[in-house]
């Protein structure tokens, strides 16, 4: 009896063997479900196409928003307050005001532009160099350009600095050159919410497509499923190939979505580059990147397998052997 017991213990598979068998079974199931996709190319391509487009549209819009945010961040770094001084302000008063502003902890630099220098810049930039001949005097006021420190570039802090500078008696008018950027940030925030809403609708469509496709697979294999249940197969064993079908649909659909977003980016790159050059900018579009592309594929797999589990779990309960 002791010898038989020893023989039984030695022949029992170890944890490593069971794990290797588990890996082998799942890899074989992955290969078989891939073959199943190749056997139904039209249905599979339509399903993968729907998944790819459903993921590509919000992904492309998010790429556009990401690039727009990077542009506005660069513009916000160029925050500047322009102080238009009273005409007739003496040079001594201007120098004293400039020194006081420079001592402010929020200020990085102060640049003085005299009326003569302002007229020279106006002539160079506007192209109306002959217009000065018709002016009896220089109408431009003295100007101080105040640049806040990097730590105080936010809209609230810049507006606070603007209010304090307006209180100087020599200042006739003050202008913050970031207000339009604030409005643009508001538009981008609204666009982001609309993108999230659109992505939600597309995700629902994606899951319904995968669920409906797998429902057709289940009904086509109804007799096979009934036989498997008769011989004692569990629901988990039966639904495994359908889950792997969902995995392949999501993975390939995510790759298609990544490819489509890159194609849209390439098609837009020339126009964006031309527009940037008109504004003397070296801005270039930035795509998803490997990390975001991997997340897009993972999202496709997760949504597709979630839809597969819901569809298979629901319909397997309705199939019982007669």
Short mmCIF file of C-alpha atoms in Angstrom, two decimals:
data_model
loop_
_atom_site.label_atom_id
_atom_site.label_comp_id
_atom_site.label_asym_id
_atom_site.label_seq_id
_atom_site.Cartn_x
_atom_site.Cartn_y
_atom_site.Cartn_z
CA UNK A 1 0.00 0.00 0.00
CA UNK A 2 2.83 2.37 0.82
CA UNK A 3 4.48 1.63 -2.53
CA UNK A 4 1.26 2.40 -4.43
CA UNK A 5 0.86 5.66 -2.54
CA UNK A 6 4.41 6.72 -3.44
CA UNK A 7 3.81 5.91 -7.08
CA UNK A 8 0.62 7.98 -7.07
CA UNK A 9 2.39 11.01 -5.56
CA UNK A 10 5.19 10.84 -8.08
CA UNK A 11 2.81 10.68 -11.05
CA UNK A 12 0.67 13.63 -9.92
CA UNK A 13 1.38 16.72 -12.06
CA UNK A 14 3.08 19.60 -10.29
CA UNK A 15 2.03 23.21 -10.24
CA UNK A 16 4.48 23.98 -13.05
CA UNK A 17 2.98 21.30 -15.29
CA UNK A 18 -0.57 22.50 -14.66
CA UNK A 19 0.44 26.08 -15.41
CA UNK A 20 2.19 25.00 -18.62
CA UNK A 21 -0.93 23.09 -19.65
CA UNK A 22 -3.08 26.13 -18.89
CA UNK A 23 -0.83 28.32 -21.06
CA UNK A 24 -0.88 25.76 -23.87
CA UNK A 25 -4.69 25.49 -23.86
CA UNK A 26 -5.17 29.26 -23.97
CA UNK A 27 -2.58 29.78 -26.71
CA UNK A 28 -4.23 27.05 -28.76
CA UNK A 29 -7.60 28.73 -28.25
CA UNK A 30 -6.12 32.05 -29.39
CA UNK A 31 -4.84 30.40 -32.55
CA UNK A 32 -8.17 28.69 -33.24
CA UNK A 33 -10.17 31.90 -32.82
CA UNK A 34 -7.80 33.70 -35.19
CA UNK A 35 -8.49 30.95 -37.73
CA UNK A 36 -12.22 31.47 -37.11
CA UNK A 37 -11.83 35.15 -38.04
CA UNK A 38 -10.08 34.20 -41.29
CA UNK A 39 -12.93 31.82 -42.14
CA UNK A 40 -15.46 34.68 -41.97
CA UNK A 41 -13.49 37.56 -43.55
CA UNK A 42 -16.42 39.80 -44.52
CA UNK A 43 -18.10 39.77 -41.11
CA UNK A 44 -14.77 40.13 -39.34
CA UNK A 45 -13.61 43.03 -41.50
CA UNK A 46 -16.89 44.89 -40.98
CA UNK A 47 -16.70 44.41 -37.22
CA UNK A 48 -13.03 45.43 -37.05
CA UNK A 49 -13.76 48.43 -39.29
CA UNK A 50 -16.56 49.63 -37.02
CA UNK A 51 -14.30 49.25 -33.97
CA UNK A 52 -11.45 51.07 -35.72
CA UNK A 53 -13.58 54.03 -36.82
CA UNK A 54 -15.35 54.21 -33.43
CA UNK A 55 -12.00 54.52 -31.67
CA UNK A 56 -10.22 56.59 -34.34
CA UNK A 57 -12.66 59.52 -34.34
CA UNK A 58 -12.36 60.43 -30.63
CA UNK A 59 -8.64 59.58 -30.72
CA UNK A 60 -8.06 62.00 -33.62
CA UNK A 61 -10.09 64.72 -31.92
CA UNK A 62 -8.12 64.22 -28.70
CA UNK A 63 -4.89 64.57 -30.68
CA UNK A 64 -6.18 67.86 -32.10
CA UNK A 65 -7.10 69.10 -28.63
CA UNK A 66 -3.71 68.03 -27.25
CA UNK A 67 -1.92 70.00 -29.96
CA UNK A 68 -4.20 73.00 -29.42
CA UNK A 69 -3.44 72.93 -25.69
CA UNK A 70 0.30 72.85 -26.38
CA UNK A 71 -0.05 75.90 -28.65
CA UNK A 72 -2.06 77.87 -26.09
CA UNK A 73 0.46 76.92 -23.40
CA UNK A 74 3.23 78.46 -25.52
CA UNK A 75 1.13 81.58 -26.08
CA UNK A 76 0.33 81.81 -22.37
CA UNK A 77 4.05 81.71 -21.60
CA UNK A 78 4.27 84.92 -23.65
CA UNK A 79 1.95 86.78 -21.29
CA UNK A 80 2.59 90.52 -21.42
CA UNK A 81 1.01 93.60 -19.89
CA UNK A 82 1.18 96.80 -21.94
CA UNK A 83 0.98 100.11 -20.07
CA UNK A 84 0.09 103.20 -22.14
CA UNK A 85 1.34 106.22 -20.21
CA UNK A 86 -0.04 109.74 -20.17
CA UNK A 87 1.32 111.93 -22.96
CA UNK A 88 3.68 114.49 -21.58
CA UNK A 89 5.01 112.24 -18.83
CA UNK A 90 8.59 113.28 -18.18
CA UNK A 91 11.54 110.95 -18.60
CA UNK A 92 12.27 111.14 -14.87
CA UNK A 93 8.72 110.01 -14.01
CA UNK A 94 8.94 107.20 -16.52
CA UNK A 95 12.26 105.99 -15.12
CA UNK A 96 10.92 106.13 -11.56
CA UNK A 97 7.80 104.18 -12.58
CA UNK A 98 9.90 101.63 -14.44
CA UNK A 99 12.11 101.16 -11.37
CA UNK A 100 9.08 100.69 -9.08
CA UNK A 101 7.54 98.10 -11.38
CA UNK A 102 10.85 96.25 -11.74
CA UNK A 103 11.03 95.88 -7.94
CA UNK A 104 7.71 94.00 -7.95
CA UNK A 105 8.29 90.30 -7.13
CA UNK A 106 5.83 89.24 -9.85
CA UNK A 107 7.66 91.11 -12.65
CA UNK A 108 10.43 89.55 -14.71
CA UNK A 109 11.28 92.52 -16.96
CA UNK A 110 10.08 95.99 -17.96
CA UNK A 111 10.76 97.43 -21.42
CA UNK A 112 10.32 101.11 -22.20
CA UNK A 113 9.21 102.11 -25.70
CA UNK A 114 9.45 105.82 -26.43
CA UNK A 115 6.98 107.48 -28.84
CA UNK A 116 9.74 107.81 -31.43
CA UNK A 117 10.67 104.12 -31.12
CA UNK A 118 7.01 103.15 -31.29
CA UNK A 119 6.57 105.15 -34.51
CA UNK A 120 9.63 103.48 -36.04
CA UNK A 121 8.27 100.01 -35.20
CA UNK A 122 4.85 101.00 -36.55
CA UNK A 123 6.36 102.12 -39.85
CA UNK A 124 8.40 98.93 -40.17
CA UNK A 125 5.55 96.57 -39.37
CA UNK A 126 2.56 98.30 -40.94
CA UNK A 127 4.01 99.38 -44.28
CA UNK A 128 2.49 102.87 -43.93
CA UNK A 129 5.82 104.67 -43.83
CA UNK A 130 4.49 107.57 -45.93
CA UNK A 131 1.64 108.25 -43.53
CA UNK A 132 3.91 110.00 -41.04
CA UNK A 133 4.39 112.87 -43.49
CA UNK A 134 0.71 113.80 -43.04
CA UNK A 135 0.93 113.89 -39.22
CA UNK A 136 1.68 117.20 -37.50
CA UNK A 137 3.10 115.39 -34.44
CA UNK A 138 3.65 111.88 -33.11
CA UNK A 139 0.33 110.62 -31.66
CA UNK A 140 1.84 107.58 -29.94
CA UNK A 141 2.19 107.65 -26.14
CA UNK A 142 5.11 106.32 -24.08
CA UNK A 143 4.68 102.58 -23.44
CA UNK A 144 5.96 100.16 -20.82
CA UNK A 145 5.86 96.44 -21.65
CA UNK A 146 5.73 94.38 -18.44
CA UNK A 147 6.49 90.67 -18.57
CA UNK A 148 5.45 88.64 -15.49
CA UNK A 149 7.69 85.95 -14.05
CA UNK A 150 7.14 82.36 -15.17
CA UNK A 151 5.55 81.46 -11.83
CA UNK A 152 2.92 84.21 -12.26
CA UNK A 153 1.78 83.47 -15.82
CA UNK A 154 -1.66 82.23 -14.84
CA UNK A 155 -4.65 84.33 -15.86
CA UNK A 156 -5.71 85.16 -12.29
CA UNK A 157 -2.24 86.29 -11.19
CA UNK A 158 -1.69 88.31 -14.39
CA UNK A 159 -5.04 90.07 -13.92
CA UNK A 160 -4.14 90.82 -10.30
CA UNK A 161 -0.86 92.37 -11.46
CA UNK A 162 -2.77 94.34 -14.11
CA UNK A 163 -5.12 95.83 -11.51
CA UNK A 164 -2.21 96.94 -9.33
CA UNK A 165 -0.39 98.57 -12.26
CA UNK A 166 -3.54 100.44 -13.33
CA UNK A 167 -3.45 102.34 -10.06
CA UNK A 168 -0.28 104.20 -11.08
CA UNK A 169 -1.15 107.82 -11.81
CA UNK A 170 1.02 107.97 -14.95
CA UNK A 171 -0.82 105.00 -16.53
CA UNK A 172 -3.61 106.06 -18.90
CA UNK A 173 -4.57 102.61 -20.10
CA UNK A 174 -3.40 99.06 -19.37
CA UNK A 175 -3.93 96.00 -21.52
CA UNK A 176 -3.39 92.31 -20.75
CA UNK A 177 -2.43 90.39 -23.87
CA UNK A 178 -3.66 87.04 -22.55
CA UNK A 179 -7.40 87.64 -22.46
CA UNK A 180 -7.96 86.14 -25.91
CA UNK A 181 -5.94 83.08 -24.84
CA UNK A 182 -8.30 82.69 -21.88
CA UNK A 183 -11.26 82.72 -24.25
CA UNK A 184 -9.51 80.15 -26.44
CA UNK A 185 -8.94 77.93 -23.40
CA UNK A 186 -12.67 78.14 -22.68
CA UNK A 187 -13.45 77.02 -26.23
CA UNK A 188 -10.99 74.13 -25.89
CA UNK A 189 -12.61 73.06 -22.59
CA UNK A 190 -16.02 73.04 -24.29
CA UNK A 191 -14.60 71.05 -27.22
CA UNK A 192 -13.11 68.53 -24.80
CA UNK A 193 -16.51 67.93 -23.21
CA UNK A 194 -18.09 67.45 -26.64
CA UNK A 195 -15.33 64.98 -27.58
CA UNK A 196 -15.99 62.98 -24.41
CA UNK A 197 -19.71 62.94 -25.21
CA UNK A 198 -19.04 61.81 -28.79
CA UNK A 199 -16.61 59.15 -27.54
CA UNK A 200 -19.28 57.82 -25.19
CA UNK A 201 -21.78 57.38 -28.02
CA UNK A 202 -19.17 55.74 -30.25
CA UNK A 203 -18.12 53.36 -27.47
CA UNK A 204 -21.74 52.30 -27.00
CA UNK A 205 -21.99 51.66 -30.75
CA UNK A 206 -18.74 49.67 -30.64
CA UNK A 207 -19.97 47.43 -27.84
CA UNK A 208 -23.33 46.85 -29.51
CA UNK A 209 -21.57 45.88 -32.74
CA UNK A 210 -19.32 43.33 -31.02
CA UNK A 211 -22.22 41.95 -28.98
CA UNK A 212 -24.40 41.53 -32.06
CA UNK A 213 -21.58 39.86 -34.03
CA UNK A 214 -20.95 37.33 -31.26
CA UNK A 215 -24.68 36.72 -30.88
CA UNK A 216 -24.73 35.56 -34.51
CA UNK A 217 -21.73 33.30 -33.83
CA UNK A 218 -23.53 31.76 -30.86
CA UNK A 219 -26.73 31.10 -32.80
CA UNK A 220 -24.76 29.54 -35.66
CA UNK A 221 -23.12 27.15 -33.18
CA UNK A 222 -26.22 26.49 -31.11
CA UNK A 223 -26.26 22.74 -31.80
CA UNK A 224 -22.57 22.44 -30.90
CA UNK A 225 -23.14 24.33 -27.65
CA UNK A 226 -26.06 22.06 -26.73
CA UNK A 227 -23.89 18.97 -27.24
CA UNK A 228 -21.11 20.50 -25.13
CA UNK A 229 -23.57 21.17 -22.32
CA UNK A 230 -24.86 17.58 -22.57
CA UNK A 231 -21.38 16.18 -21.97
CA UNK A 232 -20.87 18.47 -18.98
CA UNK A 233 -18.96 21.45 -20.36
CA UNK A 234 -19.16 24.49 -18.10
CA UNK A 235 -20.30 27.91 -19.30
CA UNK A 236 -16.78 29.22 -18.71
CA UNK A 237 -15.31 26.62 -21.03
CA UNK A 238 -17.94 27.30 -23.71
CA UNK A 239 -17.59 31.07 -23.62
CA UNK A 240 -13.77 31.03 -23.77
CA UNK A 241 -13.48 31.03 -27.61
CA UNK A 242 -16.01 33.85 -27.86
CA UNK A 243 -14.01 35.90 -25.38
CA UNK A 244 -10.92 35.40 -27.49
CA UNK A 245 -12.87 36.47 -30.56
CA UNK A 246 -13.64 39.68 -28.70
CA UNK A 247 -9.94 39.99 -27.84
CA UNK A 248 -8.89 39.74 -31.49
CA UNK A 249 -11.60 42.15 -32.63
CA UNK A 250 -10.53 44.72 -30.03
CA UNK A 251 -6.78 44.33 -30.62
CA UNK A 252 -6.96 44.58 -34.42
CA UNK A 253 -9.61 47.31 -34.22
CA UNK A 254 -7.36 49.30 -31.88
CA UNK A 255 -4.47 48.95 -34.33
CA UNK A 256 -6.73 50.16 -37.15
CA UNK A 257 -7.82 53.14 -35.03
CA UNK A 258 -4.19 54.03 -34.30
CA UNK A 259 -3.34 53.80 -37.99
CA UNK A 260 -6.34 55.92 -39.01
CA UNK A 261 -5.45 58.65 -36.50
CA UNK A 262 -1.88 58.76 -37.84
CA UNK A 263 -3.17 58.97 -41.43
CA UNK A 264 -5.44 61.90 -40.51
CA UNK A 265 -2.47 63.56 -38.82
CA UNK A 266 -0.29 63.15 -41.92
CA UNK A 267 -3.03 64.54 -44.16
CA UNK A 268 -3.32 67.64 -41.95
CA UNK A 269 0.39 68.18 -41.36
CA UNK A 270 1.13 70.19 -44.50
CA UNK A 271 -1.74 72.64 -43.94
CA UNK A 272 -0.86 73.10 -40.26
CA UNK A 273 2.82 73.63 -41.05
CA UNK A 274 1.96 76.25 -43.66
CA UNK A 275 -0.32 78.06 -41.20
CA UNK A 276 2.38 77.98 -38.51
CA UNK A 277 4.93 79.46 -40.91
CA UNK A 278 2.58 82.37 -41.63
CA UNK A 279 2.82 83.23 -37.92
CA UNK A 280 6.59 82.68 -37.78
CA UNK A 281 6.16 79.57 -35.66
CA UNK A 282 7.96 76.24 -35.84
CA UNK A 283 4.96 74.36 -34.46
CA UNK A 284 4.54 70.77 -35.65
CA UNK A 285 1.70 68.35 -35.01
CA UNK A 286 2.34 65.64 -32.42
CA UNK A 287 0.64 62.26 -32.79
CA UNK A 288 -0.48 59.72 -30.23
CA UNK A 289 2.91 58.16 -29.56
CA UNK A 290 3.62 54.59 -28.50
CA UNK A 291 2.17 54.93 -25.00
CA UNK A 292 -1.13 56.49 -26.14
CA UNK A 293 -1.32 54.04 -29.07
CA UNK A 294 -0.89 51.13 -26.66
CA UNK A 295 -3.63 52.56 -24.43
CA UNK A 296 -5.90 52.85 -27.48
CA UNK A 297 -5.36 49.16 -28.30
CA UNK A 298 -5.89 48.23 -24.64
CA UNK A 299 -9.13 50.25 -24.63
CA UNK A 300 -10.32 48.43 -27.74
CA UNK A 301 -9.52 45.04 -26.20
CA UNK A 302 -11.22 45.91 -22.90
CA UNK A 303 -14.40 47.22 -24.52
CA UNK A 304 -14.60 44.39 -27.01
CA UNK A 305 -14.03 41.66 -24.40
CA UNK A 306 -16.52 43.36 -22.07
CA UNK A 307 -19.15 43.33 -24.81
CA UNK A 308 -18.26 39.71 -25.62
CA UNK A 309 -18.68 38.63 -22.00
CA UNK A 310 -22.05 40.37 -21.69
CA UNK A 311 -23.39 38.92 -24.96
CA UNK A 312 -22.14 35.37 -24.38
CA UNK A 313 -23.19 35.30 -20.73
CA UNK A 314 -26.68 36.42 -21.69
CA UNK A 315 -27.24 34.08 -24.64
CA UNK A 316 -25.64 30.96 -23.15
CA UNK A 317 -28.29 30.95 -20.42
CA UNK A 318 -30.96 30.82 -23.13
CA UNK A 319 -29.43 27.71 -24.76
CA UNK A 320 -30.28 24.48 -22.96
CA UNK A 321 -30.13 20.95 -24.40
CA UNK A 322 -33.55 19.50 -25.18
#
